[in-house]
CSV table of C-alpha atoms in Angstrom, one decimal:
chain,number,residue,atom,x,y,z
A,1,UNK,CA,-0.2,0.3,-0.2
A,2,UNK,CA,2.7,2.5,1.2
A,3,UNK,CA,3.9,2.5,-2.8
A,4,UNK,CA,0.5,3.1,-4.6
A,5,UNK,CA,0.6,7.2,-4.0
A,6,UNK,CA,3.5,6.6,-6.2
A,7,UNK,CA,1.2,5.1,-9.1
A,8,UNK,CA,-1.9,7.1,-8.8
A,9,UNK,CA,-0.3,10.1,-8.7
A,10,UNK,CA,-2.7,11.5,-5.1
A,11,UNK,CA,-0.9,10.8,-1.2
A,12,UNK,CA,-1.8,8.1,0.7
A,13,UNK,CA,-3.7,9.3,3.3
A,14,UNK,CA,-6.4,10.1,1.0
A,15,UNK,CA,-5.4,7.1,-0.9
A,16,UNK,CA,-6.5,5.0,1.8
A,17,UNK,CA,-8.7,7.3,3.6
A,18,UNK,CA,-11.1,7.0,0.3
A,19,UNK,CA,-10.3,2.8,0.0
A,20,UNK,CA,-11.7,2.9,2.6
A,21,UNK,CA,-14.9,5.2,2.4
A,22,UNK,CA,-15.4,3.1,-0.3
A,23,UNK,CA,-15.3,0.0,1.7
A,24,UNK,CA,-12.5,-1.6,-0.9
A,25,UNK,CA,-9.8,-1.7,2.6
A,26,UNK,CA,-10.5,-2.1,6.1
A,27,UNK,CA,-7.7,-3.0,8.6
A,28,UNK,CA,-7.6,-6.3,10.2
A,29,UNK,CA,-5.0,-7.4,12.4
A,30,UNK,CA,-2.4,-4.4,12.0
A,31,UNK,CA,-3.1,-6.0,8.0
A,32,UNK,CA,-5.3,-4.3,5.3
A,33,UNK,CA,-8.2,-6.6,3.5
A,34,UNK,CA,-9.3,-6.2,0.6
A,35,UNK,CA,-13.4,-6.7,0.2
A,36,UNK,CA,-14.4,-10.1,0.3
A,37,UNK,CA,-16.2,-9.1,-3.7
A,38,UNK,CA,-13.1,-8.4,-4.7
A,39,UNK,CA,-10.6,-10.5,-3.6
A,40,UNK,CA,-10.8,-12.9,-7.1
A,41,UNK,CA,-11.2,-9.6,-9.4
A,42,UNK,CA,-7.0,-9.7,-9.8
A,43,UNK,CA,-6.8,-5.7,-8.8
A,44,UNK,CA,-4.9,-6.6,-5.4
A,45,UNK,CA,-2.9,-10.1,-4.5
A,46,UNK,CA,-0.7,-10.3,-1.0
A,47,UNK,CA,2.7,-11.2,-0.7
A,48,UNK,CA,4.5,-11.9,2.0
A,49,UNK,CA,8.1,-10.8,3.5
A,50,UNK,CA,10.3,-11.4,6.3
A,51,UNK,CA,11.6,-9.2,8.1
A,52,UNK,CA,14.7,-10.5,10.1
A,53,UNK,CA,12.9,-13.2,11.3
A,54,UNK,CA,9.2,-12.5,11.7
A,55,UNK,CA,6.9,-13.0,8.8
A,56,UNK,CA,4.6,-9.5,6.9
A,57,UNK,CA,2.2,-9.9,4.8
A,58,UNK,CA,0.8,-6.3,2.4
A,59,UNK,CA,-1.5,-5.5,-0.2
A,60,UNK,CA,0.0,-5.5,-3.0
A,61,UNK,CA,-2.2,-3.8,-5.9
A,62,UNK,CA,-1.7,-5.3,-9.5
A,63,UNK,CA,-1.8,-2.5,-12.9
A,64,UNK,CA,-5.4,-3.3,-12.8
A,65,UNK,CA,-5.9,-2.8,-9.4
A,66,UNK,CA,-4.2,1.0,-9.5
A,67,UNK,CA,-6.4,2.0,-12.5
A,68,UNK,CA,-9.6,0.5,-10.5
A,69,UNK,CA,-7.9,3.4,-8.1
A,70,UNK,CA,-7.4,6.2,-11.0
A,71,UNK,CA,-10.8,5.5,-11.8
A,72,UNK,CA,-11.5,5.7,-7.9
A,73,UNK,CA,-10.3,9.1,-7.5
A,74,UNK,CA,-11.4,10.7,-10.3
A,75,UNK,CA,-15.1,9.6,-10.1
A,76,UNK,CA,-14.7,11.5,-6.7
A,77,UNK,CA,-12.5,14.4,-7.5
A,78,UNK,CA,-15.3,15.1,-10.9
A,79,UNK,CA,-18.5,15.2,-8.0
C-alpha cells in the first residue's frame, strides 16, 4: 500500500481514506484487507515478506488495481 501513491498520483492518506470510505479496504490485525467480493478480481494480491525473524503479509495492487483506484479517485473528485 505504501508505494501506491507513486502510481496513482495522490497522497497516501487521501488514497487510504477514499478506499476505506468506499469500503474497498479494511484494516484487520494490522494488515490491510481487500473487500471479499473484490478478492478474485485480480486487482490486488497478498504478498509475504520477511523482516528478520518475523513474516509479514501485505496487500499489493496489480496494474489493474492501480487503474481501478485511479477511477475511484477521479470519480470522487469530479462529483
